[in-house]
PDB file of C-alpha atoms in Angstrom:
ATOM      1  CA  UNK A 948     -45.762 -16.514   7.302  1.00  0.00           C
ATOM      2  CA  UNK A 949     -44.610 -13.506   9.246  1.00  0.00           C
ATOM      3  CA  UNK A 950     -40.980 -12.398   8.827  1.00  0.00           C
ATOM      4  CA  UNK A 951     -39.351 -10.461  11.629  1.00  0.00           C
ATOM      5  CA  UNK A 952     -35.886  -9.065  12.018  1.00  0.00           C
ATOM      6  CA  UNK A 953     -33.940  -9.604  15.218  1.00  0.00           C
ATOM      7  CA  UNK A 954     -30.808  -7.543  15.746  1.00  0.00           C
ATOM      8  CA  UNK A 955     -28.132  -7.903  18.388  1.00  0.00           C
ATOM      9  CA  UNK A 956     -25.809  -5.036  19.315  1.00  0.00           C
ATOM     10  CA  UNK A 957     -22.178  -5.343  20.367  1.00  0.00           C
ATOM     11  CA  UNK A 958     -19.478  -2.840  21.366  1.00  0.00           C
ATOM     12  CA  UNK A 959     -16.390  -4.861  20.478  1.00  0.00           C
ATOM     13  CA  UNK A 960     -15.348  -6.499  17.224  1.00  0.00           C
ATOM     14  CA  UNK A 961     -14.016  -9.588  19.015  1.00  0.00           C
ATOM     15  CA  UNK A 962     -17.387 -10.128  20.678  1.00  0.00           C
ATOM     16  CA  UNK A 963     -19.022  -9.754  17.268  1.00  0.00           C
ATOM     17  CA  UNK A 964     -16.729 -12.348  15.659  1.00  0.00           C
ATOM     18  CA  UNK A 965     -17.304 -14.753  18.569  1.00  0.00           C
ATOM     19  CA  UNK A 966     -21.068 -14.238  18.242  1.00  0.00           C
ATOM     20  CA  UNK A 967     -20.965 -14.933  14.497  1.00  0.00           C
ATOM     21  CA  UNK A 968     -19.004 -18.151  15.144  1.00  0.00           C
ATOM     22  CA  UNK A 969     -21.500 -19.187  17.829  1.00  0.00           C
ATOM     23  CA  UNK A 970     -24.509 -18.496  15.607  1.00  0.00           C
ATOM     24  CA  UNK A 971     -22.902 -20.415  12.727  1.00  0.00           C
ATOM     25  CA  UNK A 972     -22.391 -23.395  15.059  1.00  0.00           C
ATOM     26  CA  UNK A 973     -26.089 -23.236  15.969  1.00  0.00           C
ATOM     27  CA  UNK A 974     -26.964 -23.172  12.224  1.00  0.00           C
ATOM     28  CA  UNK A 975     -28.591 -19.742  12.476  1.00  0.00           C
ATOM     29  CA  UNK A 976     -28.820 -17.908   9.160  1.00  0.00           C
ATOM     30  CA  UNK A 977     -27.308 -14.444   9.473  1.00  0.00           C
ATOM     31  CA  UNK A 978     -28.962 -11.924   7.158  1.00  0.00           C
ATOM     32  CA  UNK A 979     -26.293  -9.230   7.503  1.00  0.00           C
ATOM     33  CA  UNK A 980     -23.663  -7.748   9.800  1.00  0.00           C
ATOM     34  CA  UNK A 981     -23.132  -3.998  10.133  1.00  0.00           C
ATOM     35  CA  UNK A 982     -19.873  -2.569  11.438  1.00  0.00           C
ATOM     36  CA  UNK A 983     -18.522   0.987  11.751  1.00  0.00           C
ATOM     37  CA  UNK A 984     -15.186  -0.145  10.246  1.00  0.00           C
ATOM     38  CA  UNK A 985     -13.970  -3.253   8.383  1.00  0.00           C
ATOM     39  CA  UNK A 986     -13.517  -6.330  10.559  1.00  0.00           C
ATOM     40  CA  UNK A 987     -10.813  -8.640   9.242  1.00  0.00           C
ATOM     41  CA  UNK A 988     -11.910 -12.242   8.728  1.00  0.00           C
ATOM     42  CA  UNK A 989     -15.612 -11.471   8.993  1.00  0.00           C
ATOM     43  CA  UNK A 990     -16.195 -11.996   5.286  1.00  0.00           C
ATOM     44  CA  UNK A 991     -14.801 -15.541   5.504  1.00  0.00           C
ATOM     45  CA  UNK A 992     -16.926 -16.297   8.561  1.00  0.00           C
ATOM     46  CA  UNK A 993     -20.064 -15.135   6.772  1.00  0.00           C
ATOM     47  CA  UNK A 994     -19.160 -17.135   3.665  1.00  0.00           C
ATOM     48  CA  UNK A 995     -18.998 -14.132   1.351  1.00  0.00           C
ATOM     49  CA  UNK A 996     -17.389 -14.670  -2.036  1.00  0.00           C
ATOM     50  CA  UNK A 997     -14.356 -12.706  -3.164  1.00  0.00           C
ATOM     51  CA  UNK A 998     -15.280  -9.532  -5.006  1.00  0.00           C
ATOM     52  CA  UNK A 999     -15.154  -9.441  -8.809  1.00  0.00           C
ATOM     53  CA  UNK A1000     -14.454  -5.700  -8.832  1.00  0.00           C
ATOM     54  CA  UNK A1001     -10.698  -6.126  -9.569  1.00  0.00           C
ATOM     55  CA  UNK A1002     -11.571  -8.226 -12.630  1.00  0.00           C
ATOM     56  CA  UNK A1003     -14.016  -5.555 -13.782  1.00  0.00           C
ATOM     57  CA  UNK A1004     -11.266  -2.965 -13.352  1.00  0.00           C
ATOM     58  CA  UNK A1005      -8.885  -5.056 -15.441  1.00  0.00           C
ATOM     59  CA  UNK A1006     -11.437  -5.553 -18.223  1.00  0.00           C
ATOM     60  CA  UNK A1007     -12.421  -1.885 -18.372  1.00  0.00           C
ATOM     61  CA  UNK A1008      -8.743  -0.856 -18.227  1.00  0.00           C
ATOM     62  CA  UNK A1009      -7.932  -3.179 -21.124  1.00  0.00           C
ATOM     63  CA  UNK A1010     -10.834  -1.724 -23.111  1.00  0.00           C
ATOM     64  CA  UNK A1011      -9.548   1.790 -22.386  1.00  0.00           C
ATOM     65  CA  UNK A1012      -5.989   0.900 -23.401  1.00  0.00           C
ATOM     66  CA  UNK A1013      -7.083  -0.799 -26.617  1.00  0.00           C
ATOM     67  CA  UNK A1014      -9.429   2.069 -27.461  1.00  0.00           C
ATOM     68  CA  UNK A1015      -6.737   4.700 -26.886  1.00  0.00           C
ATOM     69  CA  UNK A1016      -4.191   2.767 -28.943  1.00  0.00           C
ATOM     70  CA  UNK A1017      -6.594   2.187 -31.837  1.00  0.00           C
ATOM     71  CA  UNK A1018      -7.831   5.782 -31.802  1.00  0.00           C
ATOM     72  CA  UNK A1019      -4.323   7.246 -31.860  1.00  0.00           C
ATOM     73  CA  UNK A1020      -3.254   4.808 -34.552  1.00  0.00           C
ATOM     74  CA  UNK A1021      -6.199   5.830 -36.728  1.00  0.00           C
ATOM     75  CA  UNK A1022      -5.707   9.570 -36.117  1.00  0.00           C
ATOM     76  CA  UNK A1023      -1.954   9.662 -36.762  1.00  0.00           C
ATOM     77  CA  UNK A1024      -1.886   7.274 -39.731  1.00  0.00           C
ATOM     78  CA  UNK A1025      -5.208   7.760 -41.560  1.00  0.00           C
ATOM     79  CA  UNK A1026      -7.284  10.707 -40.406  1.00  0.00           C
ATOM     80  CA  UNK A1027      -4.744  13.470 -39.793  1.00  0.00           C
ATOM     81  CA  UNK A1028      -1.163  12.366 -40.498  1.00  0.00           C
ATOM     82  CA  UNK A1029       1.423  15.029 -39.703  1.00  0.00           C
ATOM     83  CA  UNK A1030       5.133  14.887 -40.334  1.00  0.00           C
ATOM     84  CA  UNK A1031       6.572  16.407 -37.150  1.00  0.00           C
ATOM     85  CA  UNK A1032      10.362  16.474 -36.975  1.00  0.00           C
ATOM     86  CA  UNK A1033      10.715  13.506 -39.290  1.00  0.00           C
ATOM     87  CA  UNK A1034       8.958  11.114 -36.838  1.00  0.00           C
ATOM     88  CA  UNK A1035       7.110   8.199 -38.374  1.00  0.00           C
ATOM     89  CA  UNK A1036       3.299   8.380 -38.378  1.00  0.00           C
ATOM     90  CA  UNK A1037       3.032   5.180 -36.327  1.00  0.00           C
ATOM     91  CA  UNK A1038       5.185   6.233 -33.332  1.00  0.00           C
ATOM     92  CA  UNK A1039       4.045   3.914 -30.534  1.00  0.00           C
ATOM     93  CA  UNK A1040       6.284   5.390 -27.767  1.00  0.00           C
ATOM     94  CA  UNK A1041       4.492   8.720 -28.135  1.00  0.00           C
ATOM     95  CA  UNK A1042       1.144   6.931 -27.610  1.00  0.00           C
ATOM     96  CA  UNK A1043       2.087   5.547 -24.178  1.00  0.00           C
ATOM     97  CA  UNK A1044       1.112   8.525 -21.953  1.00  0.00           C
ATOM     98  CA  UNK A1045      -2.377   8.744 -23.470  1.00  0.00           C
ATOM     99  CA  UNK A1046      -2.813   4.961 -23.315  1.00  0.00           C
ATOM    100  CA  UNK A1047      -1.784   4.946 -19.646  1.00  0.00           C
ATOM    101  CA  UNK A1048      -4.155   7.755 -18.659  1.00  0.00           C
ATOM    102  CA  UNK A1049      -7.059   6.240 -20.562  1.00  0.00           C
ATOM    103  CA  UNK A1050      -6.412   2.851 -18.963  1.00  0.00           C
ATOM    104  CA  UNK A1051      -6.522   4.356 -15.479  1.00  0.00           C
ATOM    105  CA  UNK A1052      -9.649   6.394 -16.270  1.00  0.00           C
ATOM    106  CA  UNK A1053     -11.593   3.462 -17.717  1.00  0.00           C
ATOM    107  CA  UNK A1054     -10.531   1.099 -14.914  1.00  0.00           C
ATOM    108  CA  UNK A1055     -11.584   3.579 -12.222  1.00  0.00           C
ATOM    109  CA  UNK A1056     -14.929   4.342 -13.847  1.00  0.00           C
ATOM    110  CA  UNK A1057     -15.604   0.638 -14.403  1.00  0.00           C
ATOM    111  CA  UNK A1058     -14.867  -0.235 -10.774  1.00  0.00           C
ATOM    112  CA  UNK A1059     -17.018   2.599  -9.430  1.00  0.00           C
ATOM    113  CA  UNK A1060     -19.908   1.563 -11.673  1.00  0.00           C
ATOM    114  CA  UNK A1061     -19.534  -2.106 -10.688  1.00  0.00           C
ATOM    115  CA  UNK A1062     -19.405  -1.188  -7.006  1.00  0.00           C
ATOM    116  CA  UNK A1063     -22.539   0.949  -7.220  1.00  0.00           C
ATOM    117  CA  UNK A1064     -24.454  -1.718  -9.126  1.00  0.00           C
ATOM    118  CA  UNK A1065     -23.311  -4.582  -6.879  1.00  0.00           C
ATOM    119  CA  UNK A1066     -23.993  -2.672  -3.674  1.00  0.00           C
ATOM    120  CA  UNK A1067     -27.388  -1.504  -4.946  1.00  0.00           C
ATOM    121  CA  UNK A1068     -26.363   2.078  -4.299  1.00  0.00           C
ATOM    122  CA  UNK A1069     -27.199   4.966  -6.529  1.00  0.00           C
ATOM    123  CA  UNK A1070     -30.282   6.829  -7.659  1.00  0.00           C
ATOM    124  CA  UNK A1071     -33.458   5.405  -6.170  1.00  0.00           C
ATOM    125  CA  UNK A1072     -31.700   3.139  -3.671  1.00  0.00           C
ATOM    126  CA  UNK A1073     -33.642   2.507  -0.495  1.00  0.00           C
ATOM    127  CA  UNK A1074     -31.026   1.766   2.131  1.00  0.00           C
ATOM    128  CA  UNK A1075     -32.247   1.373   5.660  1.00  0.00           C
ATOM    129  CA  UNK A1076     -30.242   2.323   8.723  1.00  0.00           C
ATOM    130  CA  UNK A1077     -31.378   0.034  11.536  1.00  0.00           C
ATOM    131  CA  UNK A1078     -29.767   2.148  14.217  1.00  0.00           C
ATOM    132  CA  UNK A1079     -27.686   5.337  14.018  1.00  0.00           C
ATOM    133  CA  UNK A1080     -25.174   3.887  16.486  1.00  0.00           C
ATOM    134  CA  UNK A1081     -24.006   1.474  13.765  1.00  0.00           C
ATOM    135  CA  UNK A1082     -22.204   4.303  12.018  1.00  0.00           C
ATOM    136  CA  UNK A1083     -20.515   5.399  15.247  1.00  0.00           C
ATOM    137  CA  UNK A1084     -19.406   2.652  17.604  1.00  0.00           C
ATOM    138  CA  UNK A1085     -21.784  -0.329  17.587  1.00  0.00           C
ATOM    139  CA  UNK A1086     -21.633  -3.635  15.743  1.00  0.00           C
ATOM    140  CA  UNK A1087     -24.912  -5.269  14.732  1.00  0.00           C
ATOM    141  CA  UNK A1088     -25.865  -8.784  13.699  1.00  0.00           C
ATOM    142  CA  UNK A1089     -29.148  -8.875  11.800  1.00  0.00           C
ATOM    143  CA  UNK A1090     -31.076 -12.157  11.838  1.00  0.00           C
ATOM    144  CA  UNK A1091     -34.293 -12.988  10.025  1.00  0.00           C
ATOM    145  CA  UNK A1092     -36.928 -15.016  11.867  1.00  0.00           C
ATOM    146  CA  UNK A1093     -40.046 -16.758  10.616  1.00  0.00           C
ATOM    147  CA  UNK A1094     -42.768 -17.062  13.250  1.00  0.00           C
ATOM    148  CA  UNK A1095     -42.775 -16.159  16.930  1.00  0.00           C
ATOM    149  CA  UNK A1096     -41.019 -19.275  18.257  1.00  0.00           C
ATOM    150  CA  UNK A1097     -38.073 -18.669  15.973  1.00  0.00           C
ATOM    151  CA  UNK A1098     -37.873 -15.041  17.161  1.00  0.00           C
ATOM    152  CA  UNK A1099     -37.712 -16.090  20.809  1.00  0.00           C
ATOM    153  CA  UNK A1100     -35.064 -18.710  20.018  1.00  0.00           C
ATOM    154  CA  UNK A1101     -32.944 -16.146  18.197  1.00  0.00           C
ATOM    155  CA  UNK A1102     -33.229 -13.772  21.160  1.00  0.00           C
ATOM    156  CA  UNK A1103     -31.954 -16.529  23.463  1.00  0.00           C
ATOM    157  CA  UNK A1104     -29.012 -17.208  21.138  1.00  0.00           C
ATOM    158  CA  UNK A1105     -28.128 -13.499  21.024  1.00  0.00           C
ATOM    159  CA  UNK A1106     -28.316 -13.230  24.832  1.00  0.00           C
ATOM    160  CA  UNK A1107     -25.973 -16.227  25.087  1.00  0.00           C
ATOM    161  CA  UNK A1108     -23.460 -14.465  22.840  1.00  0.00           C
ATOM    162  CA  UNK A1109     -23.394 -11.421  25.117  1.00  0.00           C
ATOM    163  CA  UNK A1110     -25.348  -8.943  23.003  1.00  0.00           C
ATOM    164  CA  UNK A1111     -25.808  -5.602  24.772  1.00  0.00           C
ATOM    165  CA  UNK A1112     -29.168  -4.965  23.211  1.00  0.00           C
ATOM    166  CA  UNK A1113     -31.663  -6.945  21.193  1.00  0.00           C
ATOM    167  CA  UNK A1114     -34.274  -5.367  18.987  1.00  0.00           C
ATOM    168  CA  UNK A1115     -37.213  -6.922  17.097  1.00  0.00           C
ATOM    169  CA  UNK A1116     -38.845  -5.236  14.127  1.00  0.00           C
ATOM    170  CA  UNK A1117     -40.637  -5.824  10.839  1.00  0.00           C
ATOM    171  CA  UNK A1118     -38.546  -5.608   7.654  1.00  0.00           C
TER     172      UNK A1118
END
Protein backbone atom coordinates (compact mmCIF):
# COMPACT_ATOMS: atom_id res chain seq x y z
CA UNK A 1 0.00 0.00 0.00
CA UNK A 2 1.19 3.47 -0.85
CA UNK A 3 1.79 5.90 2.04
CA UNK A 4 1.56 9.60 1.35
CA UNK A 5 1.97 12.59 3.59
CA UNK A 6 -0.55 15.41 3.51
CA UNK A 7 0.37 18.65 5.25
CA UNK A 8 -1.80 21.64 6.03
CA UNK A 9 -0.33 25.08 6.71
CA UNK A 10 -1.71 27.67 9.12
CA UNK A 11 -0.63 31.18 10.15
CA UNK A 12 -2.23 31.35 13.58
CA UNK A 13 -1.90 29.07 16.59
CA UNK A 14 -5.62 29.31 17.39
CA UNK A 15 -6.49 28.10 13.90
CA UNK A 16 -4.03 25.24 14.38
CA UNK A 17 -5.59 24.19 17.71
CA UNK A 18 -9.09 24.39 16.20
CA UNK A 19 -7.93 22.28 13.25
CA UNK A 20 -6.41 19.65 15.55
CA UNK A 21 -9.69 19.48 17.52
CA UNK A 22 -11.67 19.15 14.28
CA UNK A 23 -9.42 16.40 12.93
CA UNK A 24 -9.60 14.53 16.25
CA UNK A 25 -13.42 14.68 16.07
CA UNK A 26 -13.25 13.19 12.56
CA UNK A 27 -10.97 10.40 13.91
CA UNK A 28 -8.07 11.43 11.67
CA UNK A 29 -4.69 10.22 12.88
CA UNK A 30 -2.26 13.13 13.12
CA UNK A 31 1.33 12.07 12.48
CA UNK A 32 2.94 15.26 13.80
CA UNK A 33 2.47 18.99 14.30
CA UNK A 34 5.26 21.50 13.67
CA UNK A 35 5.21 24.95 15.23
CA UNK A 36 7.74 27.81 15.32
CA UNK A 37 7.16 28.21 19.09
CA UNK A 38 5.49 26.11 21.81
CA UNK A 39 1.70 26.09 21.69
CA UNK A 40 0.15 25.62 25.12
CA UNK A 41 -2.33 22.75 25.36
CA UNK A 42 -1.30 21.18 22.07
CA UNK A 43 0.43 18.27 23.76
CA UNK A 44 -2.79 17.33 25.59
CA UNK A 45 -4.80 17.59 22.37
CA UNK A 46 -2.39 15.28 20.57
CA UNK A 47 -2.41 12.82 23.47
CA UNK A 48 1.31 13.08 24.18
CA UNK A 49 2.53 11.63 27.46
CA UNK A 50 4.31 13.73 30.05
CA UNK A 51 8.07 13.74 29.59
CA UNK A 52 10.25 11.50 31.76
CA UNK A 53 13.21 13.88 31.47
CA UNK A 54 12.72 15.37 34.98
CA UNK A 55 12.85 11.86 36.46
CA UNK A 56 16.04 11.14 34.51
CA UNK A 57 17.50 14.38 35.88
CA UNK A 58 16.62 13.35 39.42
CA UNK A 59 18.15 9.89 39.02
CA UNK A 60 21.36 11.17 37.46
CA UNK A 61 21.58 13.94 40.09
CA UNK A 62 21.19 11.38 42.88
CA UNK A 63 23.92 9.25 41.31
CA UNK A 64 26.18 12.30 41.12
CA UNK A 65 25.50 13.26 44.74
CA UNK A 66 26.08 9.74 46.03
CA UNK A 67 29.24 9.38 43.94
CA UNK A 68 30.66 12.69 45.17
CA UNK A 69 29.86 11.86 48.80
CA UNK A 70 31.36 8.37 48.60
CA UNK A 71 34.46 9.59 46.75
CA UNK A 72 35.16 12.36 49.26
CA UNK A 73 34.52 10.02 52.16
CA UNK A 74 37.01 7.51 50.76
CA UNK A 75 39.65 10.16 49.95
CA UNK A 76 39.53 11.98 53.29
CA UNK A 77 39.23 8.91 55.54
CA UNK A 78 41.15 6.11 53.77
CA UNK A 79 43.21 7.19 50.78
CA UNK A 80 44.74 10.51 51.84
CA UNK A 81 43.71 11.56 55.35
CA UNK A 82 45.05 14.96 56.37
CA UNK A 83 44.74 16.64 59.72
CA UNK A 84 43.98 20.25 58.77
CA UNK A 85 43.37 22.59 61.70
CA UNK A 86 42.20 19.79 63.95
CA UNK A 87 39.14 19.02 61.74
CA UNK A 88 37.89 15.45 61.79
CA UNK A 89 38.61 13.34 58.69
CA UNK A 90 34.89 12.76 58.09
CA UNK A 91 33.75 16.42 57.93
CA UNK A 92 30.47 16.26 56.01
CA UNK A 93 29.79 20.05 55.94
CA UNK A 94 32.97 20.55 53.93
CA UNK A 95 31.72 17.99 51.37
CA UNK A 96 28.53 19.92 50.56
CA UNK A 97 29.85 22.32 47.86
CA UNK A 98 31.40 19.47 45.85
CA UNK A 99 28.29 17.31 46.29
CA UNK A 100 26.07 20.17 45.10
CA UNK A 101 28.16 20.90 42.00
CA UNK A 102 28.42 17.23 41.08
CA UNK A 103 24.67 16.80 41.50
CA UNK A 104 23.96 19.69 39.15
CA UNK A 105 26.52 18.47 36.60
CA UNK A 106 25.23 14.90 36.52
CA UNK A 107 21.58 15.99 36.38
CA UNK A 108 22.25 18.37 33.48
CA UNK A 109 24.28 15.83 31.51
CA UNK A 110 21.67 13.13 32.14
CA UNK A 111 18.82 15.34 30.93
CA UNK A 112 20.69 16.43 27.81
CA UNK A 113 21.53 12.82 26.97
CA UNK A 114 17.93 11.70 27.58
CA UNK A 115 16.60 14.54 25.44
CA UNK A 116 18.93 13.72 22.55
CA UNK A 117 18.11 10.02 22.69
CA UNK A 118 14.34 10.55 23.03
CA UNK A 119 14.21 13.15 20.28
CA UNK A 120 16.37 11.02 17.98
CA UNK A 121 18.78 13.92 17.61
CA UNK A 122 22.50 13.58 17.50
CA UNK A 123 25.11 12.09 15.22
CA UNK A 124 23.59 10.41 12.18
CA UNK A 125 20.08 11.78 12.74
CA UNK A 126 18.07 12.28 9.58
CA UNK A 127 15.61 15.03 10.41
CA UNK A 128 13.50 16.30 7.58
CA UNK A 129 12.26 19.86 7.28
CA UNK A 130 8.99 19.73 5.35
CA UNK A 131 8.97 23.44 4.68
CA UNK A 132 11.37 26.22 5.71
CA UNK A 133 8.43 28.43 6.70
CA UNK A 134 7.82 26.14 9.70
CA UNK A 135 10.84 27.61 11.45
CA UNK A 136 9.67 31.16 10.77
CA UNK A 137 5.95 31.81 11.00
CA UNK A 138 3.88 28.84 9.80
CA UNK A 139 2.20 26.03 11.70
CA UNK A 140 1.92 22.64 10.01
CA UNK A 141 -0.23 19.58 10.63
CA UNK A 142 1.25 16.46 9.07
CA UNK A 143 -1.16 13.62 8.26
CA UNK A 144 -0.35 10.20 6.88
CA UNK A 145 -2.64 8.74 4.22
CA UNK A 146 -2.90 5.23 2.81
CA UNK A 147 -4.22 5.12 -0.75
CA UNK A 148 -5.55 7.88 -2.99
CA UNK A 149 -9.09 8.06 -1.59
CA UNK A 150 -7.75 8.68 1.89
CA UNK A 151 -5.49 11.45 0.55
CA UNK A 152 -8.41 13.25 -1.08
CA UNK A 153 -10.50 12.90 2.09
CA UNK A 154 -7.70 14.36 4.19
CA UNK A 155 -7.38 17.29 1.78
CA UNK A 156 -11.11 17.99 2.18
CA UNK A 157 -10.80 17.90 5.97
CA UNK A 158 -7.84 20.30 5.88
CA UNK A 159 -9.73 22.70 3.57
CA UNK A 160 -12.66 22.62 6.01
CA UNK A 161 -10.34 23.62 8.85
CA UNK A 162 -9.14 26.68 6.94
CA UNK A 163 -5.65 25.56 5.96
CA UNK A 164 -3.85 28.16 3.84
CA UNK A 165 -1.96 25.58 1.86
CA UNK A 166 -2.07 21.84 1.43
CA UNK A 167 0.84 19.80 0.18
CA UNK A 168 1.07 16.10 -0.77
CA UNK A 169 4.34 14.21 -0.84
CA UNK A 170 5.97 10.83 -0.33
CA UNK A 171 7.62 10.18 3.05
